[in-house]
Amino acid sequence: MSNRLAGENSPYLLQHAENPVDWYPWGEEALKKARREDKPIFLSIGYAACHWCHVMAHESFEDQDTAAILNEHFVSVKVDREERPDLDNIYMSAVTAMTGQGGWPMSVFLTPEGQPFFGGTYFPPVRRYNMPAFREILLTIARLWREDRQQLTQSAQEIARRLMEMQTSIQDSQPLDPAFLDQAAFRLAQSYDWQHGGWGKAPKFPQPMAIEFLLGRAARGDRMAMDIALHALDAMAKGGTYDVIGGGFARYSTDNQWLIPHFEKMLYDNAQLARVYLHGYLLSGRQVYRRICCETLDFMRRELAVQHKPTSGGFYSSLDADSEGEEGKFYLWEIEEIRSILRSFQPNLPALKNRSIDWAEFFIQAYDVQPNGNFEGKTVLQRKMDDTALAQNYSLEMDDIPELISQMHERLYKARAQRVWPALDDKALTAWNSLALIAYAEAGRYLQRQDYTQIARATADFLLTELRVNRKLMRSWRNGNARHNAYLEDIAGLALGLIALYQSDPDVRWFEAAVQLVEEMNEHYSDPAGGFFDTRDDHEALLLRPKDMQDNATPSGNALAALALLQLSIYTGRSDWRARAETMLGAIQEVAARYPTAFAKWLCGLDFALQPIQEVAILGDLTQAGAQALIAVIWEKFRPFCLVAMSSYPPSEKAPMLLKDRPLLNEQATAYVCRNFICRQPVSAADELRKQLDGSI
């Protein structure tokens, strides 16, 4: 018999709809029941692609005896952390304060008023891993609720008080200081793992925002930043955490070598990593980075694109780590399976058609595939022999190796596609789609890929139509239904995505929508103490109004807001927006310099605020060769500190201020470049524009 989760939209909640636990979604019905029946609340927070969430569900929530205890003594509430980051933020802070660590599944016990008094993460069904059994915890808390409630309520009040004290306000802002950027870069260099790449020990996360910050410095000539960023990109490019067969990145590596991933694939990771590989390619010229950028974007559109007619555009959230009940089974290989699939392989390369080479053994050698594998008897593919060594060993031209390997990957992908696929979390989230929008928009213009630009357009249309209800932006969408108010990261992230798209597709509606979003953000999310709350002012009342300042796997909403204010202040001339962003950045810069991997998006914003931004306006018939030549010059190299506005002439009344009062030069497409409050002479020739952008005149 289904429980109350059967009517929900979240795939994660629907996974639990047939549990014997009498689950409620978060809401007034559950809170009223707890108050009416005088029961504590058991709050379980997780997400669809979480392996240990599945484990605890199978061990405990599908167990009749455990469900009986929960149903008798508690009001049980399930939350999808991806749909409700506000609840996740509040109660994760509580669990971390209580235990010193957090994670998912999150298990928290609350008073009927929503105050947490005990919590943890995964609990086993029996005593193991030095943890008590889940049923023991349930029975103990039920007894204490009956016999010693004062102890629990005092604990809840103390935790609530501590959470209020932890709530960060932006105060004591200092003038922006580039020395903090230097300190942050130095700390990133100090803590970098030059042996394996990346930061920290296993589990090792990709840190795309830190790499993005370093690439911004590299674009200005910082050699150390360049070396670190490219080393990190190289380390992940070999495979393992990166899926060499199908493209895309897993959530993190369980070891230091980026070999054995936690196999779930998240939209937000892949969008951010595709973007930094694009930037790495533009700075270094290394074709491998371009390939990984494109393979990751192609993975996203092939396996995560929304498939819901008549809807066009948008991306689902994730692919599960598990298939057929086993972690990573979909992605693993056996040596004889590879031999069987590649035994008849013949490369579609003219120079290799008559070569009598055992291509299966070639591939096995390239990836050092062993009979006993490298993960539970099977193999996670990670490149061991580089192109140079393979070319020498087989007397091949090195330039042929990438295409040869790619064709083998394609053959293996077709075979893998016949397996049972991991479960798909088919909800679309505004913030994560906004990260994808930025990646496709930038790749479209830098790589001259009109197909990517079209995907960006479709994604923007999807977000501005399907994710709006009564003109209000929403957080989550599935099967034509949008739910939950947008959070700060949604509204600020979408504004940035639309700015990125406007520079690739100069349709003024993208710019206009971005301005409207930032106006809405200022009106409904502002904190009088500085910065922004994560929730709208008409959001439901919670234990506290969350305001998360730290970057996590996705950028902090406040960091995104600061960057959106900075960029739109340039387009609109709104100096008050820039002042607000500088106040936010000035309050966070010192802590960001001390903990750069935890505030890397803030560092990107601080860097943007401190650099002289090139403002470029192009007017004229944008379809003609003259205008196209000017546009091509802008995007022929990585320009992280450049904002571009383009329009036919004369520009629309709704166009950016950057385009106003700019006449054409000799009735030809004309470019205007300004920097440091100084504008250059307008130009119509591509070579002259290049000289102005590169500083030679």
XYZ file of C-alpha atoms in Angstrom:
697
model
C 0.000 0.000 0.000
C 1.372 3.395 -0.978
C 2.117 6.064 1.632
C 1.704 9.830 1.284
C 4.810 10.183 -0.868
C 2.911 8.656 -3.814
C 1.550 12.095 -4.695
C 4.948 13.809 -4.766
C 6.949 14.949 -7.796
C 10.474 14.068 -6.642
C 11.912 10.758 -7.920
C 13.675 10.358 -4.564
C 10.435 10.647 -2.623
C 8.685 8.356 -5.068
C 11.383 5.724 -4.438
C 9.980 5.519 -0.896
C 6.274 5.628 -1.762
C 5.838 1.866 -1.219
C 7.822 1.676 2.041
C 5.913 0.328 5.050
C 7.024 3.499 6.853
C 4.118 5.957 7.042
C 6.130 8.718 5.352
C 4.929 12.290 5.050
C 6.433 14.936 2.797
C 7.605 18.041 4.653
C 4.632 20.297 5.261
C 1.974 21.496 7.636
C 0.139 18.142 7.641
C 3.132 16.352 9.167
C 3.876 19.136 11.659
C 0.242 19.276 12.793
C 0.162 15.504 13.254
C 3.297 15.654 15.423
C 1.779 18.390 17.579
C -1.619 16.711 17.763
C -0.238 13.302 18.710
C 2.633 14.720 20.780
C 5.260 12.748 18.860
C 8.802 13.616 17.822
C 9.559 13.892 14.110
C 12.016 11.610 12.377
C 13.357 13.591 9.416
C 15.235 11.678 6.714
C 16.953 13.744 4.006
C 18.666 12.297 0.931
C 18.630 12.328 -2.842
C 17.929 9.931 -5.681
C 21.519 9.176 -6.730
C 22.809 8.622 -3.172
C 24.170 5.067 -2.753
C 24.026 4.951 1.050
C 20.505 6.387 0.969
C 19.533 3.295 -1.014
C 21.358 1.062 1.453
C 19.573 2.510 4.494
C 16.241 2.363 2.665
C 16.686 -1.328 1.900
C 17.997 -2.217 5.355
C 15.599 -0.145 7.470
C 12.802 1.653 5.644
C 11.714 -1.480 3.763
C 11.869 -3.524 6.967
C 8.468 -4.161 8.565
C 9.755 -4.250 12.154
C 11.678 -0.973 11.829
C 8.696 0.631 10.093
C 6.424 -0.478 12.958
C 8.630 1.341 15.487
C 8.716 4.497 13.357
C 4.965 4.419 12.786
C 4.142 3.920 16.459
C 6.496 6.438 18.049
C 7.337 9.067 15.391
C 5.985 11.157 12.583
C 8.318 10.247 9.733
C 9.141 12.885 7.110
C 11.111 12.398 3.875
C 12.854 15.292 2.103
C 14.706 15.456 -1.207
C 17.665 17.689 -0.430
C 17.873 18.785 -4.043
C 14.298 20.081 -4.037
C 14.559 21.616 -0.559
C 18.078 22.965 -0.004
C 16.672 25.243 2.724
C 15.718 22.312 4.942
C 18.913 20.493 4.046
C 20.980 23.540 4.997
C 19.275 24.069 8.345
C 19.338 20.465 9.517
C 22.746 19.648 8.074
C 24.104 22.547 10.140
C 22.421 21.008 13.162
C 23.832 17.523 12.527
C 27.310 18.952 11.971
C 27.054 20.952 15.203
C 25.954 17.832 17.090
C 28.352 15.280 15.613
C 31.168 17.191 13.915
C 30.304 15.812 10.492
C 27.445 15.513 8.071
C 26.385 13.723 4.936
C 23.582 11.755 3.335
C 21.417 10.037 4.208
C 20.793 12.548 6.969
C 18.797 11.326 9.954
C 17.498 13.989 12.353
C 15.062 13.880 15.245
C 12.963 16.994 15.863
C 10.445 18.307 18.326
C 6.949 18.896 16.879
C 8.032 22.555 16.501
C 10.852 21.501 14.176
C 13.757 21.940 16.607
C 16.468 19.251 16.202
C 17.679 17.427 19.308
C 19.561 14.382 17.916
C 20.952 13.457 14.549
C 23.418 11.609 12.382
C 23.752 10.204 8.905
C 23.567 6.532 7.932
C 22.646 4.133 10.744
C 22.975 0.360 10.178
C 20.208 -2.110 11.043
C 22.504 -3.872 13.542
C 25.543 -2.684 15.479
C 28.510 -2.348 13.112
C 31.036 0.216 11.879
C 31.239 1.358 15.531
C 27.677 2.645 15.197
C 24.555 1.721 17.134
C 21.709 -0.077 15.403
C 19.008 2.171 13.981
C 16.235 0.388 15.876
C 18.142 0.837 19.147
C 18.324 4.574 18.472
C 14.608 4.724 17.703
C 13.605 2.862 20.859
C 15.950 4.927 23.054
C 14.629 8.230 21.714
C 11.040 7.023 22.074
C 11.733 6.118 25.715
C 13.446 9.455 26.440
C 10.546 11.315 24.825
C 8.177 9.580 27.262
C 10.354 9.589 30.383
C 12.893 12.433 30.134
C 11.520 14.876 27.602
C 13.041 17.867 29.363
C 16.513 16.611 28.469
C 15.583 16.431 24.771
C 13.794 19.778 24.662
C 16.670 21.518 26.429
C 19.031 20.010 23.885
C 16.750 21.192 21.059
C 16.618 24.740 22.428
C 20.400 24.868 22.806
C 20.953 23.606 19.264
C 18.435 26.109 17.897
C 20.237 28.902 19.745
C 23.588 27.801 18.313
C 22.159 27.671 14.796
C 20.920 31.240 15.124
C 24.384 32.327 16.271
C 25.987 30.533 13.336
C 23.766 32.370 10.867
C 26.210 34.464 8.872
C 25.553 38.145 8.276
C 27.617 40.313 5.967
C 29.051 42.981 8.222
C 32.260 44.950 8.613
C 32.947 45.028 4.904
C 36.421 46.245 3.982
C 37.626 47.807 0.711
C 38.417 45.180 -1.895
C 42.064 44.163 -1.717
C 43.889 42.157 -4.420
C 46.278 40.868 -1.750
C 43.550 38.454 -0.669
C 43.491 36.955 -4.155
C 47.250 36.409 -3.959
C 46.868 34.787 -0.537
C 44.148 32.476 -1.830
C 46.262 31.427 -4.826
C 49.215 30.781 -2.503
C 47.105 28.586 -0.221
C 45.798 26.637 -3.203
C 49.400 26.083 -4.307
C 50.486 25.065 -0.793
C 47.729 22.491 -0.414
C 47.868 21.120 -3.948
C 48.574 17.392 -4.442
C 51.305 17.395 -7.077
C 51.533 13.611 -6.996
C 47.939 12.792 -7.892
C 46.329 16.114 -8.728
C 43.626 18.019 -6.914
C 43.246 19.006 -3.285
C 42.822 16.937 -0.162
C 42.750 13.209 0.406
C 40.193 10.622 -0.586
C 37.330 11.034 -1.071
C 38.666 13.525 -3.596
C 36.339 16.036 -5.257
C 37.039 17.787 -8.571
C 36.928 21.437 -7.312
C 35.913 23.097 -10.613
C 35.415 26.501 -8.969
C 38.984 26.539 -7.624
C 40.273 25.576 -11.074
C 38.127 28.331 -12.614
C 39.676 30.889 -10.237
C 43.191 29.713 -11.125
C 42.459 29.825 -14.857
C 41.318 33.437 -14.461
C 44.714 34.253 -12.954
C 46.447 32.210 -15.626
C 44.754 34.333 -18.298
C 46.617 37.305 -16.805
C 49.984 35.539 -16.882
C 50.174 33.765 -13.501
C 52.352 30.786 -14.433
C 51.944 28.931 -11.141
C 48.156 29.174 -11.360
C 48.348 27.843 -14.915
C 50.537 24.910 -13.907
C 48.253 23.902 -11.041
C 45.053 24.212 -13.083
C 46.382 22.207 -16.028
C 47.869 19.542 -13.756
C 44.462 19.131 -12.106
C 42.746 18.871 -15.493
C 45.318 16.324 -16.694
C 44.880 14.202 -13.555
C 41.137 13.847 -14.078
C 41.309 13.500 -17.871
C 42.887 10.035 -17.731
C 39.628 8.403 -16.753
C 38.289 6.619 -13.721
C 36.276 9.449 -12.251
C 35.929 10.622 -15.850
C 33.920 8.149 -17.948
C 36.174 7.630 -20.978
C 33.546 5.540 -22.781
C 30.465 7.724 -22.481
C 31.821 11.081 -21.372
C 30.989 12.903 -18.179
C 32.299 12.822 -14.628
C 31.258 10.858 -11.572
C 30.677 12.704 -8.310
C 34.089 12.084 -6.726
C 36.982 9.660 -6.466
C 37.095 7.211 -3.573
C 40.894 7.086 -3.849
C 43.668 9.623 -4.356
C 44.382 8.562 -7.949
C 41.009 9.549 -9.492
C 40.621 5.854 -10.359
C 37.590 4.443 -8.510
C 34.683 6.863 -8.567
C 31.529 7.112 -6.573
C 29.641 6.360 -9.746
C 26.709 8.773 -9.578
C 26.778 11.425 -12.319
C 25.389 14.839 -11.379
C 24.370 17.585 -13.787
C 26.047 20.291 -11.713
C 29.447 18.580 -11.685
C 29.420 17.994 -15.411
C 28.272 21.495 -16.306
C 31.004 23.092 -14.207
C 33.731 20.693 -15.356
C 32.835 21.047 -19.046
C 33.280 24.786 -18.602
C 36.701 24.613 -16.930
C 37.957 22.134 -19.533
C 36.780 24.612 -22.181
C 38.724 27.390 -20.479
C 41.750 25.127 -20.077
C 41.663 24.397 -23.799
C 41.381 28.063 -24.713
C 44.385 28.957 -22.569
C 46.630 25.994 -23.383
C 45.538 24.860 -26.828
C 45.565 21.241 -25.612
C 43.143 19.307 -27.779
C 42.469 16.756 -25.042
C 40.706 19.444 -23.003
C 38.507 20.402 -25.937
C 37.652 16.735 -26.422
C 36.673 16.266 -22.775
C 34.630 19.472 -22.793
C 32.692 18.304 -25.849
C 32.338 14.706 -24.661
C 30.935 15.957 -21.353
C 28.475 18.322 -23.029
C 27.499 15.539 -25.417
C 26.953 13.168 -22.488
C 24.659 15.742 -20.880
C 22.528 16.236 -23.986
C 22.420 12.517 -24.771
C 21.701 11.094 -21.319
C 20.330 13.961 -19.194
C 18.305 16.042 -21.673
C 14.631 16.404 -20.746
C 12.472 14.018 -22.779
C 8.967 15.298 -22.225
C 6.912 16.358 -25.236
C 6.085 19.042 -26.157
C 8.731 20.482 -23.844
C 12.014 21.338 -25.518
C 15.179 22.097 -23.576
C 16.363 21.496 -20.047
C 18.286 18.778 -18.241
C 17.511 16.152 -15.652
C 19.446 16.042 -12.403
C 21.497 12.853 -12.229
C 22.192 9.229 -13.016
C 22.341 6.840 -10.087
C 25.506 5.149 -8.873
C 23.760 1.769 -8.827
C 22.315 -0.507 -11.469
C 20.801 -3.924 -10.836
C 21.396 -3.254 -7.149
C 25.181 -2.999 -7.525
C 27.276 0.131 -7.283
C 28.994 0.959 -10.574
C 27.921 -2.224 -12.363
C 26.936 -0.317 -15.517
C 30.429 1.183 -15.906
C 32.676 -1.822 -15.154
C 34.452 -4.107 -17.634
C 35.967 -7.571 -17.767
C 38.989 -8.236 -19.935
C 37.339 -11.002 -21.960
C 34.325 -8.791 -22.603
C 36.602 -6.109 -24.063
C 38.352 -8.707 -26.227
C 35.021 -9.971 -27.503
C 33.703 -6.518 -28.386
C 36.906 -5.299 -30.057
C 37.955 -8.566 -31.700
C 36.431 -7.595 -35.050
C 37.204 -3.875 -34.722
C 38.749 -2.198 -37.749
C 39.595 1.502 -37.514
C 37.998 3.876 -39.963
C 41.306 5.584 -40.691
C 42.879 5.299 -44.149
C 46.428 4.956 -42.825
C 45.455 1.974 -40.643
C 43.171 -0.064 -42.892
C 45.800 -2.573 -43.906
C 47.599 -2.852 -40.576
C 47.424 -6.313 -38.992
C 47.196 -5.223 -35.362
C 45.253 -6.901 -32.585
C 43.210 -3.852 -31.708
C 41.669 -5.429 -28.633
C 45.131 -5.965 -27.147
C 46.060 -2.441 -28.222
C 43.171 -1.099 -26.132
C 43.932 -3.422 -23.212
C 47.511 -2.195 -23.178
C 46.449 1.451 -23.414
C 44.289 1.020 -20.305
C 46.379 -1.666 -18.587
C 43.337 -3.911 -18.187
C 44.203 -6.882 -15.976
C 42.399 -10.242 -15.636
C 41.618 -9.563 -11.957
C 40.550 -5.969 -12.596
C 41.017 -3.008 -10.282
C 37.602 -2.855 -8.558
C 35.857 -5.905 -7.146
C 37.247 -8.177 -9.861
C 36.330 -5.864 -12.722
C 37.922 -2.811 -14.284
C 37.286 0.903 -14.127
C 38.958 2.248 -17.253
C 41.752 4.737 -16.688
C 44.343 5.499 -19.340
C 47.810 4.212 -18.410
C 49.777 4.535 -21.662
C 49.806 7.917 -23.393
C 49.584 8.622 -27.121
C 53.347 8.908 -27.556
C 54.050 5.508 -26.012
C 51.274 3.813 -27.984
C 52.505 5.321 -31.249
C 56.038 4.100 -30.549
C 54.970 0.612 -29.465
C 52.803 0.038 -32.543
C 54.688 2.162 -35.088
C 51.724 4.478 -35.579
C 51.421 8.171 -36.254
C 50.743 9.919 -32.956
C 48.138 12.183 -34.581
C 46.030 9.095 -35.393
C 45.861 7.840 -31.799
C 43.064 10.108 -30.423
C 40.682 9.261 -33.272
C 41.592 5.576 -33.072
C 40.859 5.463 -29.320
C 37.653 7.438 -29.873
C 36.379 4.869 -32.380
C 37.105 2.072 -29.888
C 35.216 4.002 -27.211
C 32.257 4.275 -29.563
C 32.221 0.509 -30.127
C 32.363 -0.132 -26.374
C 29.681 2.481 -25.717
C 27.250 0.734 -28.051
C 27.860 -2.524 -26.196
C 27.492 -0.864 -22.787
C 24.232 0.760 -23.837
C 22.682 -2.730 -23.973
C 23.164 -3.145 -20.221
C 20.613 -2.230 -17.567
C 20.997 1.512 -17.126
C 21.333 3.281 -13.768
C 18.185 5.002 -12.559
C 17.604 8.522 -13.815
C 16.532 11.336 -11.501
C 14.234 12.988 -14.009
C 13.503 16.231 -12.214
C 14.978 19.468 -13.533
C 16.358 22.050 -11.097
C 16.702 25.700 -12.052
C 20.116 26.299 -10.462
C 21.710 23.213 -11.992
C 20.198 23.931 -15.406
C 21.612 27.443 -15.140
C 25.111 25.988 -14.781
C 24.462 23.912 -17.903
C 23.156 27.004 -19.707
C 26.428 28.847 -19.006
C 28.545 25.905 -20.198
C 26.656 25.466 -23.483
C 26.493 29.210 -24.159
C 30.245 29.643 -23.696
C 31.144 26.501 -25.639
C 28.843 27.601 -28.453
C 30.611 30.894 -29.026
C 34.194 29.895 -28.228
C 34.108 26.652 -30.239
C 31.817 28.024 -32.963
C 29.343 25.234 -32.241
C 25.905 26.448 -33.241
C 24.395 23.224 -31.933
C 25.617 24.095 -28.433
C 24.263 27.629 -28.741
C 20.898 26.204 -29.759
C 20.907 23.921 -26.707
C 21.596 26.997 -24.561
C 18.653 28.825 -26.164
C 16.337 25.882 -25.592
C 17.476 25.575 -21.964
C 16.824 29.272 -21.335
C 13.371 28.995 -22.906
C 12.633 25.939 -20.775
C 13.613 27.715 -17.554
C 11.753 30.930 -18.380
C 8.538 29.106 -19.297
C 8.290 25.715 -17.589
C 9.864 26.929 -14.327
C 7.601 29.950 -13.946
C 4.213 29.717 -12.209
C 2.124 32.886 -11.985
C 5.214 34.853 -13.069
C 7.204 33.481 -10.109
C 10.379 31.440 -10.688
C 10.266 27.931 -9.236
C 12.938 25.493 -8.089
C 11.980 22.063 -9.430
C 10.163 20.624 -12.457
C 9.107 17.101 -13.407
C 6.664 15.806 -16.003
C 5.254 19.253 -16.697
C 4.820 20.225 -13.030
C 6.901 22.971 -11.395
C 7.094 23.109 -7.598
C 8.759 24.977 -4.743
C 9.774 28.608 -4.695
C 13.096 29.386 -6.332
C 16.007 29.773 -3.959
C 18.704 32.419 -4.228
C 20.989 30.096 -6.179
C 18.201 29.527 -8.708
C 17.428 33.164 -9.382
C 21.030 34.425 -9.330
C 22.297 31.422 -11.300
C 19.678 31.894 -13.997
C 20.521 35.596 -14.283
C 24.158 34.657 -14.918
C 23.124 31.987 -17.403
C 21.061 34.503 -19.365
C 23.967 36.969 -19.413
C 26.202 34.215 -20.802
C 23.603 33.377 -23.445
C 23.081 37.025 -24.390
C 26.768 37.238 -25.344
C 26.386 34.192 -27.608
C 22.909 34.969 -28.946
C 22.298 38.735 -28.797
C 18.540 38.556 -28.356
C 17.586 41.399 -26.016
C 14.989 39.222 -24.261
C 17.790 37.289 -22.533
C 19.251 40.519 -21.156
C 15.840 41.841 -20.190
C 14.986 38.618 -18.321
C 18.311 38.736 -16.451
C 17.608 42.287 -15.268
C 14.114 41.309 -14.124
C 15.516 38.398 -12.130
C 18.054 40.575 -10.329
C 15.360 43.134 -9.554
C 13.250 40.310 -8.105
C 16.256 39.084 -6.146
C 16.820 42.534 -4.646
C 13.157 42.892 -3.729
C 12.380 39.474 -2.263
C 15.649 37.940 -1.002
C 17.540 40.849 0.574
C 18.923 40.680 4.093
C 18.982 44.121 5.762
C 22.242 43.069 7.430
C 23.840 42.604 4.011
C 23.697 40.139 1.157
C 20.724 37.860 0.562
C 18.742 35.112 2.243
C 18.443 31.787 0.459
C 14.623 31.964 0.537
C 12.023 34.450 -0.688
C 10.289 36.737 1.758
C 7.022 34.826 1.213
C 8.599 31.423 1.911
C 7.148 29.228 4.639
C 8.359 29.945 8.174
C 11.149 27.572 9.211
C 13.361 27.192 12.269
C 15.406 30.038 10.800
C 15.722 31.792 7.444
C 18.799 30.170 5.906
C 21.660 32.143 4.442
C 24.432 29.874 3.231
C 27.627 31.735 2.363
C 29.953 28.818 1.662
C 30.441 27.236 -1.753
C 29.840 23.511 -1.755
C 29.463 21.220 -4.770
C 27.516 24.085 -6.310
C 28.280 27.785 -5.894
C 26.853 29.706 -2.965
C 23.744 31.652 -3.882
C 25.315 34.788 -2.436
C 28.482 34.346 -4.508
C 26.331 33.999 -7.632
C 24.305 37.047 -6.594
C 27.430 39.176 -6.189
C 28.682 38.148 -9.631
C 25.287 38.811 -11.244
C 25.156 42.277 -9.665
C 28.663 43.041 -10.911
C 27.988 41.966 -14.482
C 24.615 43.657 -14.788
C 25.935 46.871 -13.241
C 28.240 47.129 -16.265
C 25.424 46.527 -18.735
C 22.930 48.830 -17.024
C 25.063 51.526 -15.417
C 23.520 50.708 -12.009
C 26.325 51.795 -9.685
C 24.205 50.836 -6.665
C 24.267 47.217 -7.824
C 28.042 47.272 -8.055
C 28.295 48.893 -4.613
C 26.125 46.157 -3.120
C 28.279 43.434 -4.687
C 31.473 45.092 -3.445
C 30.067 45.242 0.085
C 29.354 41.517 -0.025
C 32.770 40.676 -1.445
C 34.556 42.985 0.980
C 33.034 41.141 3.929
C 33.951 37.671 2.668
C 37.382 38.255 1.080
C 39.455 37.524 4.178
C 37.795 34.192 4.994
C 37.849 33.276 1.292
C 41.607 33.822 1.209
C 42.034 31.515 4.216
C 39.752 28.749 2.907
C 39.897 29.042 -0.881
C 38.357 25.700 -1.816
C 35.327 26.515 0.367
C 34.840 29.977 -1.142
C 36.205 29.568 -4.657
C 33.207 31.119 -6.432
C 33.541 34.135 -4.161
C 37.167 34.378 -5.269
C 36.028 34.376 -8.906
C 33.662 37.225 -8.072
C 36.346 39.139 -6.182
C 38.737 38.686 -9.095
C 36.098 39.985 -11.506
C 35.448 43.016 -9.290
C 39.140 43.902 -9.044
C 40.141 43.505 -12.696
C 39.680 46.200 -15.324
C 36.766 44.812 -17.329
C 36.720 45.212 -21.079
C 33.293 46.469 -22.157
C 32.635 45.778 -25.824
C 29.659 47.048 -27.811
C 29.047 45.928 -31.386
C 26.339 47.499 -33.526
C 25.288 46.924 -37.102
C 23.798 44.170 -39.181
C 25.002 41.217 -37.124
C 24.336 38.772 -39.954
C 26.797 40.453 -42.309
C 30.442 39.497 -42.757
C 31.802 42.696 -41.204
C 29.957 42.210 -37.930
C 30.700 38.476 -37.894
C 34.428 39.211 -38.271
C 34.303 41.556 -35.262
C 32.443 38.992 -33.177
C 34.900 36.241 -34.164
C 37.827 38.341 -32.880
C 36.255 38.623 -29.424
C 35.839 34.882 -28.984
C 39.056 33.691 -30.633
C 40.702 33.505 -27.197
C 39.697 33.167 -23.560
C 38.486 36.533 -22.240
C 37.232 36.023 -18.660
C 37.202 39.762 -17.912
C 35.236 40.910 -20.936
C 31.520 41.658 -21.291
C 29.958 42.047 -24.714
C 26.713 43.633 -25.890
C 25.583 43.357 -29.506
C 22.648 44.732 -31.441
C 21.375 45.664 -34.834
C 21.280 49.409 -35.405
C 19.604 51.301 -33.880
C 19.402 49.249 -30.658
C 16.111 48.499 -28.922
C 14.972 50.704 -26.056
C 15.327 47.602 -23.869
C 18.961 47.027 -24.881
C 21.825 47.489 -22.405
C 23.019 51.016 -21.659
C 26.352 49.822 -23.052
C 24.830 50.095 -26.546
C 23.218 53.508 -26.192
C 24.463 56.585 -28.083
C 26.931 54.582 -30.208
C 26.709 55.645 -33.882
C 27.952 53.480 -36.720
C 31.299 54.275 -38.318
C 30.826 54.952 -42.028
C 27.566 52.968 -41.886
C 29.527 49.781 -41.227
C 29.315 47.362 -38.305
C 31.195 49.105 -35.510
C 32.882 47.984 -32.292
C 33.406 50.125 -29.197
C 35.901 49.029 -26.506
C 36.028 50.652 -23.066
C 38.241 49.807 -20.121
C 38.975 51.587 -16.837
C 36.390 54.256 -17.688
C 38.272 55.051 -20.899
C 36.781 54.337 -24.325
C 38.847 53.674 -27.430
C 38.099 54.987 -30.862
C 35.329 53.015 -32.583
C 36.580 50.546 -35.185
C 35.100 48.561 -38.060
C 38.108 46.403 -38.930
C 38.699 43.091 -37.164
C 42.469 43.633 -36.921
C 41.991 46.982 -35.196
C 39.546 45.475 -32.711
C 42.034 42.692 -31.942
C 44.746 45.254 -31.202
C 42.470 47.144 -28.849
C 41.376 44.003 -26.984
C 44.929 42.700 -26.685
C 46.257 46.059 -25.534
C 48.618 46.811 -28.395
C 46.933 50.177 -29.061
